[in-house]
Amino acid sequence: MSCSSVSSFTSLFVPPKRSSLSNPKPRFIHCSLGGTVVEPKATAAAEPLLLNAVRGHDVERPPVWLMRQAGRYMKSYQIICEKYPSFRERSENADLVVEISLQPWNVFKPDGVILFSDILTPLSGMNIPFDIVKGKGPVIFNPLATAADVDQVREFNPEDSVPYVGEALTILRREVDNKAAVLGFVGAPFTLASYVVEGGSSKHFTKIKGLAFSQPKVLHSLLQKFATSMAKYIRYQADNGAQAVQIFDSWATELSPVDFEEFSLHYLKQIVDAVKQTHPDLPLILYASGSGGLVERLALTGVDVVSLDWTVDMAEGRRRLGHDIAVQGNVDPGVLFGSKKFITDRIHDTVRKAGRQKHILNLGHGIKVGTPEENVAHFFEVAKAIRY
């Protein structure tokens, strides 16, 4: 086994000091050389396992984290919700964001620690009033329907609109201390547009499709504003500590392939190209639920990782994507309601099908409300015990 040194990417980021937090602890790496154990000594922190896996380096096991990792299935989160019932209050306060983001890290030690936030967080800064109502979900107070509505949408300036996101990421990066990768995330243009045109969540997407097919110029204008803003938001997250960023295009799979190419793919590529110009080493992950019919097109965006949902067989997804791109996923979240043996078997099946390199173990969607915490713990225990 060999010891890893600090890469140029890691050394680029030096978080500012914060008096209320302790200084980072030195990392210790044990190296076995010819059967002799070398005494541990202080050394520079190696890059997180997740980043090494994405870049195709040899790793001893697949890194693992879970979507909706910090959230409603944890009792510790439910306690915070009782004290702070508003989702926006919880997600727009840096101290609460850090506390909630670290809850699963403190218990399960995943290989990715994702920012607690929401893809709609930028909307207020773009002059789109909204709220997230318990039991109902996102509510857009003034859904967009016309060119005049879109004209009122401002380009997003994260430094001014969401400074708490940058502050939280900086603290998370220092607290996690490179023992895992700190993950940021954003919403993709079409998915964001779907919310603001539909007025919230939707089952049939008739309003956004009606706009796309009857007034495409209006929708393209809105999508362009989101593309420019989300590229800026990704850069902001990276500059403040995010070591990888996931793009959620959850609703793009409601589009036919030809419409996906026009109303989603073009803007996703634009975001990736813009970010890579300034942050070429920042891994970008793309997730779209129900993406079986669009797998090859997801890879055309230029992202580093495609996250597959559970409706795609992992081995088949690998073949369709090719081995030059990393893959994430894709255990069915419902598996976590099964027996521990069942969970174990599904994990091993997914890892076997994904292959040895460029795989991040995850669910094919977020953790479901009511998932037993002990089963989440078992998922991580099994995953972290795997050796290639």
Steps between C-alpha positions, in 0.01 A plus 500: 500500500625852434444831674325780312627856505309822475394577146510845351119512505477451876777747574323777311242542778598640836190582704516818709547455872198515728561551868199297611635180347800295595794475265500207259672190630792354304420195294681173569546233235608145573709342224587134483831431327593139452298393800660758730275760653653845489440711810240767425631852467349835421459554127305717262142390448440273204221579262162355594418154368207633299719734296756228434227265379350758265839563345558132433775448755541161664286485812452213742122533509225714347430824687147524637254774590122525470270756343279673760764380742426782742129496544169381627589137576737605784359555848759770563366691201142462620600661828638801313179518296296526819704801608524655152185392310571708188714322240631830372604601849693174535661524156579873500683520832869407471525352850193281449615397152833386643339317792255314276760423233728348764233284665552201266875564493520473878302174501584316177825659371401498130760578234298800385352769724236692307385849581154518656309729268245490219521547125247786531718699743621742227147600393453786744823653375360480146183691591286185513323489839442148634463290809526133591189404695489194723272236352474684169852564378619794288257784436578769243288801589494653152550225238662621179291485183598784268799676350434791736520261797835367381630853450456556873732209585841625610832327449610333823781651707580244770740724693217743568200267510621186681813588701400234754567231238860611459547531875355153563716337232813662643422367846410154368824476308698576812293277727512197269873565459536315169393169655211515253411717203276799566224508239298794377203485265281705268184453302516468121331765284209290374417365845511848654287632215249221558448609859464870427266449203287227659484688828651212694516124460307345212374163381435575135719804422237645270591863569873469434438288192232738382752783527770295328283404207300821454749770604845339482680837487356593837612174657844522340542848648420363845725197456787725395466707816506183709801360310706814550397524865565135585847507342576797723351318801715192442814714482396674820453169681837374377676820602360462850592136557289262292727228356234366263159628394194300400254640247143382550290487183223297656224604261690498171407136456140612451620616158524287188858449376466764229355753746764412758764595247341839440381602844746328734812356340603827337490687831667224700790501254518876529528477879766228487706687240483825697603336828782301342650819361567629850495178707628223270567258786163534671304175461145558380232235560171492311189332638165462326238266642338261252789549261501156334399639161757780510813335641718556194385861472588570863860413421500752214475784752870462582452429870751282681242273663155381396283393792262222399167436662401146601289433192819460296697179551847611607680265261284616212551863599875447500489357150287786373715770658839347428783477750650845443231661713444429868168365618310548825224296659277323483345289777121533524422714809228247583771241562573678828165376628611140446694259718867558567587200284291637217671838530840332501423295190377800304807705589734226383299448182520870414872523570572187298309634201658843523850361483820593671557857386311828485204399713339690787260282694171674572127452482314552175301778669486667840440317828130454567324642805464226759812308398637328814820670611649164595461390138677812379779419745513145363519633144809703587659219701467254212610753240810607690602138565515422126845442353568468132 
